[in-house]
Short mmCIF file of C-alpha atoms and ligand atoms in Angstrom, two decimals:
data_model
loop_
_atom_site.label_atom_id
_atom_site.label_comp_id
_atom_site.label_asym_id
_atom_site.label_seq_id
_atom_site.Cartn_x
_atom_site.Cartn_y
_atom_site.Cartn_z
CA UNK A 1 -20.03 -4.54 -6.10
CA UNK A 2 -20.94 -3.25 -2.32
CA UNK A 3 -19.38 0.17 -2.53
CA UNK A 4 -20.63 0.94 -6.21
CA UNK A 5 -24.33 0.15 -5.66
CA UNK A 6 -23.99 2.19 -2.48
CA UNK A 7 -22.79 5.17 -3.92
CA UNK A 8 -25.56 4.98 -7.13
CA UNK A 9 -28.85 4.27 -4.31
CA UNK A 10 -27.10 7.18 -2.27
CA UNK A 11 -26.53 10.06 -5.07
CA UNK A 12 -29.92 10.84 -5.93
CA UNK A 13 -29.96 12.12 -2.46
CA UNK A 14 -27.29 14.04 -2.87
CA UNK A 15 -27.17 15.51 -6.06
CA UNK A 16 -29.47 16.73 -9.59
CA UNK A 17 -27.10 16.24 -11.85
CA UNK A 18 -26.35 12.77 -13.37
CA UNK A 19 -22.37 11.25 -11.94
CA UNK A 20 -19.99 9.89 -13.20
CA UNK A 21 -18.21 6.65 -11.57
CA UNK A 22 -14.43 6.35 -11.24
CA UNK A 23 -12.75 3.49 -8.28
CA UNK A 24 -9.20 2.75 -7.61
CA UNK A 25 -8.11 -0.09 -5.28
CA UNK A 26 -6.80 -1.09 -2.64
CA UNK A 27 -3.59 -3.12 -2.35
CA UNK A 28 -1.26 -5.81 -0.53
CA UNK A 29 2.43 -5.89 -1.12
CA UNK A 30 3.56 -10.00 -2.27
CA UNK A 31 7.35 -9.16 -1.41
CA UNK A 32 9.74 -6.24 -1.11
CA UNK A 33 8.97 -4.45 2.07
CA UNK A 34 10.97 -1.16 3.23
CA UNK A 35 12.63 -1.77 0.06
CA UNK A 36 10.81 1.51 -1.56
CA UNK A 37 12.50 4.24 0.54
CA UNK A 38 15.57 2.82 0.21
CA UNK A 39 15.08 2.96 -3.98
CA UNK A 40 14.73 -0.67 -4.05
CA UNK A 41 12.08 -2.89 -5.68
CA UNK A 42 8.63 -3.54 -4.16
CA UNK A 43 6.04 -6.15 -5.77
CA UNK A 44 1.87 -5.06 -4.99
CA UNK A 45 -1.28 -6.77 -6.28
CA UNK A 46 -4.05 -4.28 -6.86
CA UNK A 47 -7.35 -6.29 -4.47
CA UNK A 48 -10.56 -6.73 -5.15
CA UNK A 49 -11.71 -3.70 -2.71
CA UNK A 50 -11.81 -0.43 -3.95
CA UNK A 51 -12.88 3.10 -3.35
CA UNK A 52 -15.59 4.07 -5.69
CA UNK A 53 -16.47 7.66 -6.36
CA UNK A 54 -19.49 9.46 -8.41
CA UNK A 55 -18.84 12.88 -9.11
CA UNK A 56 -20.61 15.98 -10.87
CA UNK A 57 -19.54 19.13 -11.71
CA UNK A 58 -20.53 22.17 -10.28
CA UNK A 59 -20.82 25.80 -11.53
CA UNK A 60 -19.11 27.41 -7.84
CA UNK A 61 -15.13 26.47 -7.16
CA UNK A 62 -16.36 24.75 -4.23
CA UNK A 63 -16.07 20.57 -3.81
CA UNK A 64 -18.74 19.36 -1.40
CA UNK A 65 -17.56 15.55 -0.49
CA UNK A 66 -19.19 13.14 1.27
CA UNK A 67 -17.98 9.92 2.58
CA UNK A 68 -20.31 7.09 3.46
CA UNK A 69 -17.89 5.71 5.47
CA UNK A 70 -17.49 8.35 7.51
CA UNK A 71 -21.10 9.37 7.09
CA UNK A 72 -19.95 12.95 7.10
CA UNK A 73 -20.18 15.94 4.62
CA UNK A 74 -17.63 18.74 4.08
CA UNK A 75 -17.75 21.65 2.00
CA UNK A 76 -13.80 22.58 0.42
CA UNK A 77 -12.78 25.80 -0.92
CA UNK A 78 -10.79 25.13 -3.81
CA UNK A 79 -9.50 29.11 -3.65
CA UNK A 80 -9.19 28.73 0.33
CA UNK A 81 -7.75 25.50 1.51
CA UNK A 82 -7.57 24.50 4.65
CA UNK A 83 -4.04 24.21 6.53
CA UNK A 84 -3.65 20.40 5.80
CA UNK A 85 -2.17 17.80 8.18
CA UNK A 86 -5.63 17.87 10.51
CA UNK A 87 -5.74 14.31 11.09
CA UNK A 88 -9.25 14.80 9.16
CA UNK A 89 -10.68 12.49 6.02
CA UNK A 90 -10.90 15.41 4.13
CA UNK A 91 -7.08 16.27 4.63
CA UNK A 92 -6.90 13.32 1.36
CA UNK A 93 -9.56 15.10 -0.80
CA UNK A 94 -8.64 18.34 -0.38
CA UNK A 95 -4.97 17.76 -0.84
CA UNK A 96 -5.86 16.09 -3.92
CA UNK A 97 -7.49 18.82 -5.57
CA UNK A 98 -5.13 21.34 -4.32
CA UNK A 99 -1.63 19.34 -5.75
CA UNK A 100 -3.76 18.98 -8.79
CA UNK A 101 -4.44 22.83 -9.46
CA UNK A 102 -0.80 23.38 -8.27
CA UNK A 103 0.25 20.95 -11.43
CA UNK A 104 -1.67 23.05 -13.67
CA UNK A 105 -5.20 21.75 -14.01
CA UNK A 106 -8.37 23.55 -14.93
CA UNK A 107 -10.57 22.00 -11.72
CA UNK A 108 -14.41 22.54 -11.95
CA UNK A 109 -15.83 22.35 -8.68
CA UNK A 110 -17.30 19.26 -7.87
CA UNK A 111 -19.51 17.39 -5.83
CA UNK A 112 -18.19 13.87 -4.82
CA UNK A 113 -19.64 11.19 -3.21
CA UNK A 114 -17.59 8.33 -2.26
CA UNK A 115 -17.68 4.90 -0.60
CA UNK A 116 -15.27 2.07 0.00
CA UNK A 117 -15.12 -1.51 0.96
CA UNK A 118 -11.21 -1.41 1.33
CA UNK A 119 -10.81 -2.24 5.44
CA UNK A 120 -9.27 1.84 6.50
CA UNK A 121 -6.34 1.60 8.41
CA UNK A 122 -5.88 -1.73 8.30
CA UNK A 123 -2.36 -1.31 6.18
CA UNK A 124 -4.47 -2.36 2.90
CA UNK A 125 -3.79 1.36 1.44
CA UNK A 126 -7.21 2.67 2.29
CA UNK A 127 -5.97 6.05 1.77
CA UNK A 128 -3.91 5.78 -2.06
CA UNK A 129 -7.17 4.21 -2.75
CA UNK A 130 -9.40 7.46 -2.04
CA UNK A 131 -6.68 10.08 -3.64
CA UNK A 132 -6.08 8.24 -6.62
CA UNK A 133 -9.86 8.23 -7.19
CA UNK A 134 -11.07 11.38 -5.88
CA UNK A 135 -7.98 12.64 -8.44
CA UNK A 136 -9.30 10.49 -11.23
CA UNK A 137 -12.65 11.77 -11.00
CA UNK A 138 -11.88 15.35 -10.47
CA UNK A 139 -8.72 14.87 -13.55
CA UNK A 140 -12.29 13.80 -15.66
CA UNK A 141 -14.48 16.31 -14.86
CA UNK A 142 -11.59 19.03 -15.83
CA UNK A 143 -12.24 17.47 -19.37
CA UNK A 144 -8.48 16.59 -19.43
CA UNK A 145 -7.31 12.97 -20.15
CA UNK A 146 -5.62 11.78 -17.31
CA UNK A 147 -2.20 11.02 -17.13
CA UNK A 148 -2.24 8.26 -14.42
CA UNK A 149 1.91 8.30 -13.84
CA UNK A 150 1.31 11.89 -13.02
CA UNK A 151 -2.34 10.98 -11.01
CA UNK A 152 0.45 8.48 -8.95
CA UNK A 153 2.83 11.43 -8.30
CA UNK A 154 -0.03 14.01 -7.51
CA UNK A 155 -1.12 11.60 -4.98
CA UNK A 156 2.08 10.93 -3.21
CA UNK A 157 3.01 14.00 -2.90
CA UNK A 158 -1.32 14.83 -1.50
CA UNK A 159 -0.45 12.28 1.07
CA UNK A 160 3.45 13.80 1.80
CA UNK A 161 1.84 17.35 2.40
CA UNK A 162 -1.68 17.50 3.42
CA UNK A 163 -1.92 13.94 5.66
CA UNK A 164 1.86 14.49 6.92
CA UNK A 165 2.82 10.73 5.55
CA UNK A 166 5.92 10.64 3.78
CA UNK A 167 5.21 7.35 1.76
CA UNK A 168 7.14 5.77 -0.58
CA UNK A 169 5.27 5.36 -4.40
CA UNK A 170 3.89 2.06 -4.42
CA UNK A 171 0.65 2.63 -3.11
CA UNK A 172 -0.32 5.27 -5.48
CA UNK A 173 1.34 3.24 -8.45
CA UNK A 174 -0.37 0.07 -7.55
CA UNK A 175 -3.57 1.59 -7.22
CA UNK A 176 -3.29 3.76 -10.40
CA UNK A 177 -1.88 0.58 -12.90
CA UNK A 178 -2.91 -2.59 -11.06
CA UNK A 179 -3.90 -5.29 -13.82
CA UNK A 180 -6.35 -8.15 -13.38
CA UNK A 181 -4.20 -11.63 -12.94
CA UNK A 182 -0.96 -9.79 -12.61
CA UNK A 183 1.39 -8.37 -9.42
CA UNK A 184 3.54 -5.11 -10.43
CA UNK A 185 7.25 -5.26 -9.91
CA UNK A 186 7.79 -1.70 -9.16
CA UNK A 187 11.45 -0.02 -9.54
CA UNK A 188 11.00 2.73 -7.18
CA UNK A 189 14.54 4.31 -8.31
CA UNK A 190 13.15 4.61 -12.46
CA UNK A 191 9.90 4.39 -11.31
CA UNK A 192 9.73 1.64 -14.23
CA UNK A 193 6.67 -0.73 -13.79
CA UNK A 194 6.20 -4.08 -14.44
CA UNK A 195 3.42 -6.70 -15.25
CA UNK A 196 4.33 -9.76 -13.50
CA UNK A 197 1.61 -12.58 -14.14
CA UNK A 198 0.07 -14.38 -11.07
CA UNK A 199 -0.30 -17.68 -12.71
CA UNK A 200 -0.60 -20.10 -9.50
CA UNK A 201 -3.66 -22.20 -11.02
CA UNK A 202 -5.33 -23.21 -7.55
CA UNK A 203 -3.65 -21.09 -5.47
CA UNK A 204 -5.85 -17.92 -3.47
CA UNK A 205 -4.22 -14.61 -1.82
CA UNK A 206 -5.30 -14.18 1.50
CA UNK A 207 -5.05 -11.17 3.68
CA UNK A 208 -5.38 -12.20 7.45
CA UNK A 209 -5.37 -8.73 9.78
CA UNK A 210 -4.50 -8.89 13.05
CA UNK A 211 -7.20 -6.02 14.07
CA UNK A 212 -4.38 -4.25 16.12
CA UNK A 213 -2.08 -1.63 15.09
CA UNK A 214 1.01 -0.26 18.00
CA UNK A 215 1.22 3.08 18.25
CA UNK A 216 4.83 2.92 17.52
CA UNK A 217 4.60 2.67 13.80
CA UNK A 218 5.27 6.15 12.61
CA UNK A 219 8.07 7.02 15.02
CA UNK A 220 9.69 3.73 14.33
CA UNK A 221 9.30 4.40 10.73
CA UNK A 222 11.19 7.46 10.85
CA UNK A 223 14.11 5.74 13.27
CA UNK A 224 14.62 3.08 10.15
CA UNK A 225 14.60 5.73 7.11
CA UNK A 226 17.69 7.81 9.03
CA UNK A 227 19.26 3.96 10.55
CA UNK A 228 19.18 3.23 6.42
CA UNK A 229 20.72 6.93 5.72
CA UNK A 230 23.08 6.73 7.94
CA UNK A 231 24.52 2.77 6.79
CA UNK A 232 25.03 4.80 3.19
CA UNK A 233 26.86 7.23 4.74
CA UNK A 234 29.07 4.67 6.33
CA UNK A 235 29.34 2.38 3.62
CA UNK A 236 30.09 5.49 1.68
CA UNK A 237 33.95 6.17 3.12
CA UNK A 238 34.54 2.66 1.02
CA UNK A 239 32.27 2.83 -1.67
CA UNK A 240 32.43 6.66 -2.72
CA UNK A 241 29.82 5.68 -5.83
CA UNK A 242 27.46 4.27 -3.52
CA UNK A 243 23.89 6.41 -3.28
CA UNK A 244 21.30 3.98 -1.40
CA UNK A 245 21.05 0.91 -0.06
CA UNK A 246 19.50 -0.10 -3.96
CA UNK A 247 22.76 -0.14 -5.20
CA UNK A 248 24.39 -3.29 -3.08
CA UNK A 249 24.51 -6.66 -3.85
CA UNK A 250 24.34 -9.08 -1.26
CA UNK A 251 27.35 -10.53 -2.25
CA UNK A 252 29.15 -7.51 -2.06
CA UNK A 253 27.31 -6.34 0.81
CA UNK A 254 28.67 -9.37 2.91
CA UNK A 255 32.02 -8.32 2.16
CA UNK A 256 31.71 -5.05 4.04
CA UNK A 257 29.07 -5.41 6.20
CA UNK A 258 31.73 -5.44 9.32
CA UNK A 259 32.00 -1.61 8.50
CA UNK A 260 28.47 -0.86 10.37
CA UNK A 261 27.80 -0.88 13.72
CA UNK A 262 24.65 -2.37 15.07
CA UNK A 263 21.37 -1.97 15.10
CA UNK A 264 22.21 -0.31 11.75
CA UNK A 265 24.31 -3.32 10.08
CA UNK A 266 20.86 -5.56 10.52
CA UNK A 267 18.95 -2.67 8.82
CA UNK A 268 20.75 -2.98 5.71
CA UNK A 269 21.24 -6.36 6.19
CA UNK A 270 16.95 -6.53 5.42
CA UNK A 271 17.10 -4.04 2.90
CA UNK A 272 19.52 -5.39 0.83
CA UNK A 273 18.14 -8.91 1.11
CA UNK A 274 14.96 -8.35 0.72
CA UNK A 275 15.50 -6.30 -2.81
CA UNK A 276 17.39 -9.61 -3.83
CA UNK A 277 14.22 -11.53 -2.31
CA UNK A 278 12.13 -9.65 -4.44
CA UNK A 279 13.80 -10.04 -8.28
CA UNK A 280 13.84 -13.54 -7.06
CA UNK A 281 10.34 -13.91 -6.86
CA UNK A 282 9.19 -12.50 -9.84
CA UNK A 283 11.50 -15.50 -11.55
CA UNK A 284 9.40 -18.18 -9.33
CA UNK A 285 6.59 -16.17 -9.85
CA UNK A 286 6.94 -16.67 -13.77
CA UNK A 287 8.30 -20.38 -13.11
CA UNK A 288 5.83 -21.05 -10.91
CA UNK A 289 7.56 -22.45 -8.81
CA UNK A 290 5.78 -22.22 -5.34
CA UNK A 291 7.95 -24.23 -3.18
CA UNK A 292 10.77 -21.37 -3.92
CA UNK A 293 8.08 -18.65 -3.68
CA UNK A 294 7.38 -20.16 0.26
CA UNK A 295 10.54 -19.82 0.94
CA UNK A 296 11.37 -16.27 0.13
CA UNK A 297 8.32 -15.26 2.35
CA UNK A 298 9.41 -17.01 5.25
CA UNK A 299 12.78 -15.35 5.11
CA UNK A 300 11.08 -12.21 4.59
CA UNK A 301 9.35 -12.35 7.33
CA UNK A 302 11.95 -13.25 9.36
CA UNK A 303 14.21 -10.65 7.91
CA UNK A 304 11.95 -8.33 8.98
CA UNK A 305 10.91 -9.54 12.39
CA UNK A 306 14.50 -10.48 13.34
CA UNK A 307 16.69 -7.97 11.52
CA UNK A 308 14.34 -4.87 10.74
CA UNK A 309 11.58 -5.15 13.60
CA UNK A 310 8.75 -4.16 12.16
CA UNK A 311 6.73 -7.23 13.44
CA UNK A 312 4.89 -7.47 16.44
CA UNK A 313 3.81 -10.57 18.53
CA UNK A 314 0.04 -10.89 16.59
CA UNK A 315 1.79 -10.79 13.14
CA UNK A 316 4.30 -13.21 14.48
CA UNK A 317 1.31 -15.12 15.57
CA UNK A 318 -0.53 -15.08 12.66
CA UNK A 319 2.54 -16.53 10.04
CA UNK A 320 3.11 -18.80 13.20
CA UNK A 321 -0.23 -20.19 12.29
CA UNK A 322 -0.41 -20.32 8.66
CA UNK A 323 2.85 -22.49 9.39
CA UNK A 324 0.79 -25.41 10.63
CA UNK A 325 -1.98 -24.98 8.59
CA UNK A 326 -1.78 -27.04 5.50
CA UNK A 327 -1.71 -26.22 1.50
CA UNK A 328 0.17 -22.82 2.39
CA UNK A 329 3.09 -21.12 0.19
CA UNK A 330 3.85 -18.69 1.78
CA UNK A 331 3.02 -16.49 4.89
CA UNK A 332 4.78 -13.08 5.84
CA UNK A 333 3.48 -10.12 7.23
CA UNK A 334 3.07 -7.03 4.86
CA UNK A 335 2.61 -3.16 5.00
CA UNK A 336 4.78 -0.89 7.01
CA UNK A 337 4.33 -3.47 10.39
CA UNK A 338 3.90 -2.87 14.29
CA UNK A 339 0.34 -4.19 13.17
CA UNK A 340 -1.74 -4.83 10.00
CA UNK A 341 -1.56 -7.95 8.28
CA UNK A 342 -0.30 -10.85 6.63
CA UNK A 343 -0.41 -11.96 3.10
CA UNK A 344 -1.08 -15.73 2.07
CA UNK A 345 -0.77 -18.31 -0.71
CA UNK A 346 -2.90 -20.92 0.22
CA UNK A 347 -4.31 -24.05 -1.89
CA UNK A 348 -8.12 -23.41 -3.13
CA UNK A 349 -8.62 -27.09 -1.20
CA UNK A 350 -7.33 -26.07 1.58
CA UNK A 351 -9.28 -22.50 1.91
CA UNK A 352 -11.74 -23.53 4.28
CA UNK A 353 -9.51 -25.52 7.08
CA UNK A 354 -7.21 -22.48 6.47
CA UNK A 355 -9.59 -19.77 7.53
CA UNK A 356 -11.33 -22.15 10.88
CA UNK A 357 -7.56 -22.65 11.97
CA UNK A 358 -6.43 -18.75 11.73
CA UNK A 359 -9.68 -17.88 13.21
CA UNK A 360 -10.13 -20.45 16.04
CA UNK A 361 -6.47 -20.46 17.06
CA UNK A 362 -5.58 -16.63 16.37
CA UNK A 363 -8.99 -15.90 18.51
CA UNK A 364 -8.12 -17.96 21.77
CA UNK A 365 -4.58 -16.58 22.16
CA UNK A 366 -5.40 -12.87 21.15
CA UNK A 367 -9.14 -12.83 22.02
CA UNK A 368 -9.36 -10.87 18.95
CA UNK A 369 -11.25 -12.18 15.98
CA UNK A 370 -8.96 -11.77 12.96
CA UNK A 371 -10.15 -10.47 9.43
CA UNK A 372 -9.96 -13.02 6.39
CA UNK A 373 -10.22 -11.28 3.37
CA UNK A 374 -10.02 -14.05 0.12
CA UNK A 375 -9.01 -11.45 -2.70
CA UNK A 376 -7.08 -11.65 -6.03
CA UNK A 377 -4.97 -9.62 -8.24
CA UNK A 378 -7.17 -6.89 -10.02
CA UNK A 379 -7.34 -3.83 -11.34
CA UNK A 380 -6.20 -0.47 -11.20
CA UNK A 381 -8.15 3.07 -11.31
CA UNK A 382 -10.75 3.45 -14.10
CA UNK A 383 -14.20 5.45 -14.59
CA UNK A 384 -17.20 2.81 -15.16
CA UNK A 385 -18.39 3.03 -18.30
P1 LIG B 1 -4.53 2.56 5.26
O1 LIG B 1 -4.13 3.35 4.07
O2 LIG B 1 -3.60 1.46 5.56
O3 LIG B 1 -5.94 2.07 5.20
P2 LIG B 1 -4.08 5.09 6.54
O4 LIG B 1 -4.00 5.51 7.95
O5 LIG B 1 -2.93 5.38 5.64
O6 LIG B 1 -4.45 3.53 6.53
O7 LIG B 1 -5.35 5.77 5.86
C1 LIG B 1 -6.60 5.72 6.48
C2 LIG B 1 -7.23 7.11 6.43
O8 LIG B 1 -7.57 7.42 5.06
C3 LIG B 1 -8.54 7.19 7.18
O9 LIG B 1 -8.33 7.47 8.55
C4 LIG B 1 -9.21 8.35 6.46
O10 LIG B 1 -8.68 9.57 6.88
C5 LIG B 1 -8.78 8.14 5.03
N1 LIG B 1 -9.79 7.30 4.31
C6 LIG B 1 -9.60 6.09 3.76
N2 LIG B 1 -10.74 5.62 3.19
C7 LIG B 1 -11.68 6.58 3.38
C8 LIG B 1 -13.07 6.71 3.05
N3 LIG B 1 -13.72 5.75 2.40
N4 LIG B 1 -13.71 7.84 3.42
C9 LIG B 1 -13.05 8.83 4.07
N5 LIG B 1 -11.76 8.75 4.41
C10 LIG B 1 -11.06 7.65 4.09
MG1 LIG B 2 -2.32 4.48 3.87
#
């Protein structure tokens, strides 16, 4: 694996002491999207990219990190953090370590050196990837056994605080208890998880990014959290028991959707459908059944281009594509939106013709060259033995 046998040539450089090895992936979200804010049900596959990190213990409280990608070294104080929310690399480590001693942990310091072949910032949780295993390794080195639903939890709330992102829990969870062959069906109410097998015999994931990412994402993100808040609060005056958009059925949602005014009425009209969309693929998931599986992408998408927008004109391009290209079940975009990429279920035959026609066609209307990233459903964070 790229990152680990970067991160073994590069230690002796940096370090005496002998490392350990600990990794935690990346991930891309098969169905249920803007679903986990709203308490709803979200449905990740761990990839095969991760963030690998060899650590040592050190006798001072200090954590000296380096990260290849970055090519950049940083010396923490674990008894004098910094302020947080920099818009620095280190803002991840740091708030790792620090939500870590907060939940009780005896932390040695530590010397870290990490590297990762998950694309950053590309909506392919870069970042869960490097706190759940810069937490994993430092967890280990406190001589503790980690706890990985807490590890999940320690990161969210690293990212909430010290990078200012208030994310919902499946990147963390995904990353902490992804499973070779198998998506996770994620309750994000209970916080329940569930294996759900990826057993498409021929079939590949494929992640297509459109290279750009709109500025608007985090301001628009914020707009559709209080537009979802405030359709509770509406639907609320009829349905007193109601507590978030989770708790509707579509059925039942159609019966009072007249109630909201618009934009917000289209909001929930995404939210609710695509938590419905999401318990319905797990069934065609464990049937098999692909031709149902295609359609619940395309309406996702959809849903979220026409009724949540989210999309933008490359994503739109991109599923556009996949649409002609042959042996595909499935296109939608995935991750947060206004950029990113798409995932794809597309016929091991057809890989090839798939990739040339995304690339050649995306490239002349864009002039961007897309990324094509072939993965498959892996797993979660672990130390190499
Ligand atoms: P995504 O999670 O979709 O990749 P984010 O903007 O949430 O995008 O996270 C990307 C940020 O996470 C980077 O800008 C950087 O601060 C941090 N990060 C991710 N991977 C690494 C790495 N290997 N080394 C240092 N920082 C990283
Ligand atoms: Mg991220």
């Amino acid at each position: 694996m790229a990152a680990r046998s970067e991160v073994l040539q590069e230690w002796p450089h940096f370090s005496k002491e002998a490392p350990r090895l600990f990794a935690a992936p990346g991930r891309v979200n098969l169905i249920g999207e803007h679903t986990d804010y709203n308490d709803g049900f979200v449905l990740p596959m761990a990839i095969d990219r991760r963030t690998v990190v060899a650590a040592a213990p050190r006798q001072d409280r200090k954590i000296r990190v380096h990260s290849r990608n970055f090519n950049e070294t940083v010396l923490l104080d674990l008894e004098n953090p910094g302020s947080g929310c920099r818009g620095v690399w280190w803002d991840y480590v740091e708030g790792m370590a620090q939500v870590l001693l907060e939940r009780g942990l005896k932390l040695p310091g530590a010397d870290l050196l990490l590297a990762s072949d998950v694309p950053i910032g590309a909506g392919l949780s870069s970042s869960a990837s490097l706190e759940i295993s810069v937490g994993l390794a430092l967890w280990s080195l406190s001589g503790q056994p980690p706890d990985m639903r807490q590890l999940a939890l320690a990161g969210q709330a690293a990212e909430h605080r010290y990078a200012g992102n208030r994310c919902g829990i499946m990147d963390q969870f995904i990353a902490a208890f992804g499973r070779p062959g198998n998506a996770l069906l994620i309750d994000c109410r209970s916080l329940d998880v569930r294996l759900v097998p990826m057993a498409l015999p021929g079939v590949q994931v494929v992640v297509c990014d459109t290279r750009v990412k709109h500025a608007l994402s985090s301001s628009e993100y914020n707009v559709r959290r209080a537009e979802c808040e405030q359709g509770v609060r509406q639907l609320q005056e009829s349905m007193p028991e109601l507590k978030m958009l989770r708790d509707i059925g579509w059925k039942q949602f159609l019966e009072v959707a007249d109630q909201l005014p618009e934009p917000v009425r289209r909001r929930c009209r995404h939210v609710v459908g695509e938590n419905a969309r999401t318990l319905s693929a797990v069934d065609a998931l464990g049937r098999g059944d692909l031709g149902e599986i295609r359609r619940l992408m395309g309406e996702s998408h959809r849903s979220l281009r026409d009724d949540y927008q989210v999309s933008c004109p490359e994503l739109d391009l991109l599923v556009e594509i996949a649409g002609t290209a042959e042996g595909v079940y499935g296109s939608r975009m995935t991750g947060g939106g206004f950029g990113g990429c798409t995932v794809n279920l597309v016929e091991t035959g057809h890989l090839d013709a798939f990739r040339e026609t995304i690339s050649r066609t995306y490239s002349r209307k864009t002039g961007i060259e897309p990324g094509i990233h072939v993965t498959s459903p892996s797993g979660g964070a672990a130390e190499f033995s």
